[in-house]
Amino acid sequence: MTERVQPPKEVPTKILTSTTRAPSLIIVNTGNGKGKSTAAFGMVMRAVARGWKVGVIQFIKSGKWQVGEEKVCRDLGVSWMKGGDGFTWESDDIDRTREIAVASWALARASIEGGAFDVIVLDELTYLMTWGWIDTGEVVTCLRARPQHVTVIVTGRDAPQAVIDVADTVTEMRNIRHAFDQGVRARRGIDF
Ligand code: ATP
Ligand code: MG
């Protein structure tokens, strides 16, 4: 007897028959689990592979903490941009951190508006909005008004609803377990 294979019930009956080609996207990686920044840099790799111009701004990292992604991105010809006077603050100097973060947003905004990049990564941008350092409305307006070819990738926990609303693709990394919880410190080559 021949068995007829039945599709599982949860298979959607309505199949998309046409797709549109968006000139660019707003992508948000948020949530408490690991992977928000690494997924953003995965996309950077893809964009570089296509010969696109890519820019990255990291908002909350100290210059002292040399992240591996910076080295690789620079080697790949990605513009690694820094606001303020080049990220040389001590992490306990909150006023300085804030000042540089706000300057970095100004740079990010100008980079989006300028249209020189096909992809711009705004790594850890969400915290600036959560802490009230920059205006969420201003970020949303900038994202909406961007040149149509500019894809923007935003990462960070607790993305504001208004940013989620303007995004095309939103992923929440859910933390099931993190080595950090067992007392394992951030690891070179894995976490930075
Ligand atoms: P990654 O850069 O590894 O993709 P992420 O961008 O998703 O992490 P962040 O909050 O930016 O998350 O992470 C900052 C640092 O904290 C990184 O070293 C990351 O590996 C680590 N981390 C990420 N998620 C967790 C977690 N749930 N608990 C503890 N540490 C975490
Ligand atoms: Mg991150």
mmCIF file of C-alpha atoms and ligand atoms in Angstrom:
data_model
loop_
_atom_site.group_PDB
_atom_site.id
_atom_site.type_symbol
_atom_site.label_atom_id
_atom_site.label_comp_id
_atom_site.label_asym_id
_atom_site.label_seq_id
_atom_site.Cartn_x
_atom_site.Cartn_y
_atom_site.Cartn_z
ATOM 1 C CA MET A 1 0.000 0.000 0.000
ATOM 2 C CA THR A 2 1.392 3.397 -0.934
ATOM 3 C CA GLU A 3 1.370 5.907 1.790
ATOM 4 C CA ARG A 4 0.159 9.317 0.835
ATOM 5 C CA VAL A 5 2.318 11.921 2.442
ATOM 6 C CA GLN A 6 0.231 14.564 4.112
ATOM 7 C CA PRO A 7 1.680 17.967 4.757
ATOM 8 C CA PRO A 8 1.799 18.834 8.423
ATOM 9 C CA LYS A 9 -1.154 20.919 9.556
ATOM 10 C CA GLU A 10 0.895 23.977 10.403
ATOM 11 C CA VAL A 11 2.125 24.424 6.830
ATOM 12 C CA PRO A 12 0.611 27.681 5.597
ATOM 13 C CA THR A 13 -2.025 27.100 2.945
ATOM 14 C CA LYS A 14 -1.544 30.524 1.489
ATOM 15 C CA ILE A 15 1.772 30.671 -0.288
ATOM 16 C CA LEU A 16 3.229 34.037 -1.172
ATOM 17 C CA THR A 17 3.168 34.189 -4.949
ATOM 18 C CA SER A 18 4.898 37.494 -5.398
ATOM 19 C CA THR A 19 7.634 39.232 -3.531
ATOM 20 C CA THR A 20 8.861 42.755 -3.690
ATOM 21 C CA ARG A 21 12.431 43.857 -3.816
ATOM 22 C CA ALA A 22 12.961 46.511 -1.172
ATOM 23 C CA PRO A 23 15.800 48.917 -1.916
ATOM 24 C CA SER A 24 16.886 48.733 1.718
ATOM 25 C CA LEU A 25 15.798 47.502 5.122
ATOM 26 C CA ILE A 26 15.762 48.505 8.740
ATOM 27 C CA ILE A 27 16.847 45.536 10.828
ATOM 28 C CA VAL A 28 16.678 45.363 14.616
ATOM 29 C CA ASN A 29 18.419 42.713 16.725
ATOM 30 C CA THR A 30 17.246 42.972 20.308
ATOM 31 C CA GLY A 31 16.543 40.772 23.363
ATOM 32 C CA ASN A 32 18.601 39.481 26.293
ATOM 33 C CA GLY A 33 20.335 36.535 24.657
ATOM 34 C CA LYS A 34 23.714 36.429 22.970
ATOM 35 C CA GLY A 35 23.929 37.077 19.267
ATOM 36 C CA LYS A 36 22.660 40.574 18.531
ATOM 37 C CA SER A 37 26.003 42.030 17.540
ATOM 38 C CA THR A 38 27.397 38.838 16.059
ATOM 39 C CA ALA A 39 24.371 38.538 13.760
ATOM 40 C CA ALA A 40 24.885 42.149 12.687
ATOM 41 C CA PHE A 41 28.510 41.382 11.819
ATOM 42 C CA GLY A 42 27.369 38.300 9.930
ATOM 43 C CA MET A 43 25.355 40.626 7.707
ATOM 44 C CA VAL A 44 28.371 42.909 7.358
ATOM 45 C CA MET A 45 30.267 39.936 5.983
ATOM 46 C CA ARG A 46 27.553 39.289 3.418
ATOM 47 C CA ALA A 47 27.388 42.940 2.394
ATOM 48 C CA VAL A 48 31.172 43.105 1.975
ATOM 49 C CA ALA A 49 30.984 39.964 -0.183
ATOM 50 C CA ARG A 50 28.757 41.890 -2.585
ATOM 51 C CA GLY A 51 31.124 44.827 -2.747
ATOM 52 C CA TRP A 52 28.805 47.114 -0.785
ATOM 53 C CA LYS A 53 30.008 50.056 1.234
ATOM 54 C CA VAL A 54 29.599 49.315 4.930
ATOM 55 C CA GLY A 55 29.933 51.559 7.969
ATOM 56 C CA VAL A 56 29.897 50.560 11.639
ATOM 57 C CA ILE A 57 29.466 52.635 14.764
ATOM 58 C CA GLN A 58 29.691 50.973 18.182
ATOM 59 C CA PHE A 59 28.101 53.121 20.829
ATOM 60 C CA ILE A 60 29.022 51.602 24.167
ATOM 61 C CA LYS A 61 32.452 50.072 23.719
ATOM 62 C CA SER A 62 35.581 51.515 25.221
ATOM 63 C CA GLY A 63 38.562 51.995 22.925
ATOM 64 C CA LYS A 64 40.654 50.062 25.411
ATOM 65 C CA TRP A 65 38.602 46.958 24.857
ATOM 66 C CA GLN A 66 39.820 46.001 21.404
ATOM 67 C CA VAL A 67 37.058 44.023 19.814
ATOM 68 C CA GLY A 68 37.902 41.391 17.216
ATOM 69 C CA GLU A 69 35.197 42.596 14.886
ATOM 70 C CA GLU A 70 36.923 45.962 14.570
ATOM 71 C CA LYS A 71 40.120 44.398 13.285
ATOM 72 C CA VAL A 72 38.368 42.169 10.780
ATOM 73 C CA CYS A 73 36.064 44.943 9.595
ATOM 74 C CA ARG A 74 38.979 47.315 9.030
ATOM 75 C CA ASP A 75 40.835 44.582 7.138
ATOM 76 C CA LEU A 76 37.737 44.129 4.982
ATOM 77 C CA GLY A 77 37.543 47.815 4.123
ATOM 78 C CA VAL A 78 34.573 48.564 6.358
ATOM 79 C CA SER A 79 34.498 52.135 7.683
ATOM 80 C CA TRP A 80 34.830 51.815 11.449
ATOM 81 C CA MET A 81 33.613 55.180 12.662
ATOM 82 C CA LYS A 82 34.079 56.771 16.039
ATOM 83 C CA GLY A 83 32.307 59.745 17.494
ATOM 84 C CA GLY A 84 33.780 62.273 19.888
ATOM 85 C CA ASP A 85 37.532 62.391 19.844
ATOM 86 C CA GLY A 86 38.188 58.721 19.305
ATOM 87 C CA PHE A 87 36.820 56.723 22.215
ATOM 88 C CA THR A 88 39.361 56.991 24.967
ATOM 89 C CA TRP A 89 37.204 57.177 28.049
ATOM 90 C CA GLU A 90 37.347 55.212 31.247
ATOM 91 C CA SER A 91 34.147 53.249 31.684
ATOM 92 C CA ASP A 92 33.543 54.812 35.111
ATOM 93 C CA ASP A 93 33.422 58.315 33.648
ATOM 94 C CA ILE A 94 29.741 58.373 32.809
ATOM 95 C CA ASP A 95 29.626 61.995 31.645
ATOM 96 C CA ARG A 96 32.381 61.335 29.158
ATOM 97 C CA THR A 97 30.717 58.113 28.028
ATOM 98 C CA ARG A 98 27.510 59.985 27.470
ATOM 99 C CA GLU A 99 29.205 62.832 25.636
ATOM 100 C CA ILE A 100 30.925 60.438 23.244
ATOM 101 C CA ALA A 101 27.798 58.371 22.748
ATOM 102 C CA VAL A 102 25.779 61.445 21.822
ATOM 103 C CA ALA A 103 28.532 62.615 19.456
ATOM 104 C CA SER A 104 28.511 59.131 17.927
ATOM 105 C CA TRP A 105 24.798 59.411 17.262
ATOM 106 C CA ALA A 106 25.379 62.727 15.470
ATOM 107 C CA LEU A 107 27.959 60.937 13.347
ATOM 108 C CA ALA A 108 25.598 58.019 12.729
ATOM 109 C CA ARG A 109 22.847 60.352 11.681
ATOM 110 C CA ALA A 110 25.104 62.243 9.281
ATOM 111 C CA SER A 111 26.362 58.927 7.862
ATOM 112 C CA ILE A 112 22.828 57.740 7.201
ATOM 113 C CA GLU A 113 21.735 61.042 5.673
ATOM 114 C CA GLY A 114 24.907 61.309 3.589
ATOM 115 C CA GLY A 115 24.019 58.162 1.652
ATOM 116 C CA ALA A 116 27.627 57.038 1.143
ATOM 117 C CA PHE A 117 26.959 53.623 2.711
ATOM 118 C CA ASP A 118 24.794 50.740 1.607
ATOM 119 C CA VAL A 119 24.764 49.232 5.092
ATOM 120 C CA ILE A 120 25.277 50.980 8.410
ATOM 121 C CA VAL A 121 25.503 49.053 11.679
ATOM 122 C CA LEU A 122 24.516 50.985 14.793
ATOM 123 C CA ASP A 123 25.770 48.553 17.416
ATOM 124 C CA GLU A 124 24.262 48.997 20.907
ATOM 125 C CA LEU A 125 22.307 52.083 19.814
ATOM 126 C CA THR A 126 19.232 51.107 21.835
ATOM 127 C CA TYR A 127 20.859 51.953 25.189
ATOM 128 C CA LEU A 128 21.219 55.613 24.247
ATOM 129 C CA MET A 129 17.458 55.783 23.783
ATOM 130 C CA THR A 130 16.657 53.728 26.891
ATOM 131 C CA TRP A 131 18.830 55.994 29.038
ATOM 132 C CA GLY A 132 17.318 59.136 27.513
ATOM 133 C CA TRP A 133 20.656 60.273 26.091
ATOM 134 C CA ILE A 134 19.177 60.730 22.631
ATOM 135 C CA ASP A 135 15.618 61.231 21.468
ATOM 136 C CA THR A 136 13.930 58.087 20.150
ATOM 137 C CA GLY A 137 11.697 60.219 17.926
ATOM 138 C CA GLU A 138 14.768 61.693 16.279
ATOM 139 C CA VAL A 139 16.161 58.221 15.598
ATOM 140 C CA VAL A 140 12.881 57.061 14.084
ATOM 141 C CA THR A 141 12.623 60.163 11.903
ATOM 142 C CA CYS A 142 16.173 59.646 10.693
ATOM 143 C CA LEU A 143 15.508 55.973 9.891
ATOM 144 C CA ARG A 144 12.324 56.800 8.020
ATOM 145 C CA ALA A 145 13.856 59.649 6.045
ATOM 146 C CA ARG A 146 17.045 57.773 5.111
ATOM 147 C CA PRO A 147 18.185 57.616 1.483
ATOM 148 C CA GLN A 148 16.351 54.679 -0.011
ATOM 149 C CA HIS A 149 19.404 52.483 -0.637
ATOM 150 C CA VAL A 150 20.707 52.670 2.943
ATOM 151 C CA THR A 151 20.100 49.578 5.067
ATOM 152 C CA VAL A 152 20.425 50.229 8.796
ATOM 153 C CA ILE A 153 21.051 47.515 11.382
ATOM 154 C CA VAL A 154 20.354 48.446 15.002
ATOM 155 C CA THR A 155 21.386 46.240 17.917
ATOM 156 C CA GLY A 156 20.913 46.323 21.673
ATOM 157 C CA ARG A 157 18.590 45.137 24.424
ATOM 158 C CA ASP A 158 15.165 46.672 24.996
ATOM 159 C CA ALA A 159 14.686 48.271 21.587
ATOM 160 C CA PRO A 160 12.049 51.010 22.007
ATOM 161 C CA GLN A 161 8.661 50.137 20.526
ATOM 162 C CA ALA A 162 8.856 53.061 18.082
ATOM 163 C CA VAL A 163 12.072 51.627 16.613
ATOM 164 C CA ILE A 164 10.548 48.155 16.403
ATOM 165 C CA ASP A 165 7.560 49.678 14.620
ATOM 166 C CA VAL A 166 9.667 51.319 11.928
ATOM 167 C CA ALA A 167 11.793 48.204 11.291
ATOM 168 C CA ASP A 168 11.270 45.640 8.527
ATOM 169 C CA THR A 169 12.960 42.767 10.331
ATOM 170 C CA VAL A 170 13.042 42.464 14.107
ATOM 171 C CA THR A 171 14.636 39.579 15.952
ATOM 172 C CA GLU A 172 14.545 39.037 19.674
ATOM 173 C CA MET A 173 17.453 36.943 20.954
ATOM 174 C CA ARG A 174 16.025 35.027 23.872
ATOM 175 C CA ASN A 175 18.435 34.030 26.590
ATOM 176 C CA ILE A 176 18.072 30.381 27.514
ATOM 177 C CA ARG A 177 21.467 30.144 29.174
ATOM 178 C CA HIS A 178 24.669 32.131 29.080
ATOM 179 C CA ALA A 179 28.052 30.959 30.281
ATOM 180 C CA PHE A 180 28.335 34.262 32.116
ATOM 181 C CA ASP A 181 25.631 33.052 34.525
ATOM 182 C CA GLN A 182 27.992 30.224 35.543
ATOM 183 C CA GLY A 183 30.694 32.757 36.233
ATOM 184 C CA VAL A 184 32.501 32.380 32.903
ATOM 185 C CA ARG A 185 33.951 35.702 31.835
ATOM 186 C CA ALA A 186 33.590 37.184 28.345
ATOM 187 C CA ARG A 187 35.937 35.327 26.068
ATOM 188 C CA ARG A 188 38.257 36.604 23.383
ATOM 189 C CA GLY A 189 37.366 35.155 20.003
ATOM 190 C CA ILE A 190 33.848 34.334 21.178
ATOM 191 C CA ASP A 191 32.432 37.405 22.888
ATOM 192 C CA PHE A 192 34.672 40.128 21.485
HETATM 193 P P1 ATP B 1 27.340 39.283 21.046
HETATM 194 O O1 ATP B 1 28.206 40.513 20.848
HETATM 195 O O2 ATP B 1 28.120 38.159 21.648
HETATM 196 O O3 ATP B 1 26.547 38.935 19.835
HETATM 197 P P2 ATP B 1 25.054 40.599 22.050
HETATM 198 O O4 ATP B 1 25.364 41.731 21.142
HETATM 199 O O5 ATP B 1 23.832 39.809 21.765
HETATM 200 O O6 ATP B 1 26.288 39.660 22.186
HETATM 201 P P3 ATP B 1 25.405 42.360 24.273
HETATM 202 O O7 ATP B 1 24.476 42.697 25.377
HETATM 203 O O8 ATP B 1 25.807 43.445 23.331
HETATM 204 O O9 ATP B 1 24.824 41.100 23.527
HETATM 205 O O10 ATP B 1 26.686 41.666 24.839
HETATM 206 C C1 ATP B 1 27.751 42.290 25.415
HETATM 207 C C2 ATP B 1 28.610 41.206 25.978
HETATM 208 O O11 ATP B 1 27.835 40.416 26.869
HETATM 209 C C3 ATP B 1 29.159 40.222 24.945
HETATM 210 O O12 ATP B 1 30.408 39.795 25.376
HETATM 211 C C4 ATP B 1 28.176 39.089 24.970
HETATM 212 O O13 ATP B 1 28.722 37.858 24.577
HETATM 213 C C5 ATP B 1 27.759 39.072 26.423
HETATM 214 N N1 ATP B 1 26.363 38.600 26.567
HETATM 215 C C6 ATP B 1 25.425 38.499 25.628
HETATM 216 N N2 ATP B 1 24.280 37.988 26.121
HETATM 217 C C7 ATP B 1 24.505 37.774 27.424
HETATM 218 C C8 ATP B 1 23.732 37.239 28.516
HETATM 219 N N3 ATP B 1 22.481 36.818 28.342
HETATM 220 N N4 ATP B 1 24.316 37.154 29.734
HETATM 221 C C9 ATP B 1 25.574 37.565 29.916
HETATM 222 N N5 ATP B 1 26.351 38.069 28.947
HETATM 223 C C10 ATP B 1 25.841 38.173 27.723
HETATM 224 MG MG MG B 2 26.072 43.547 21.323
#
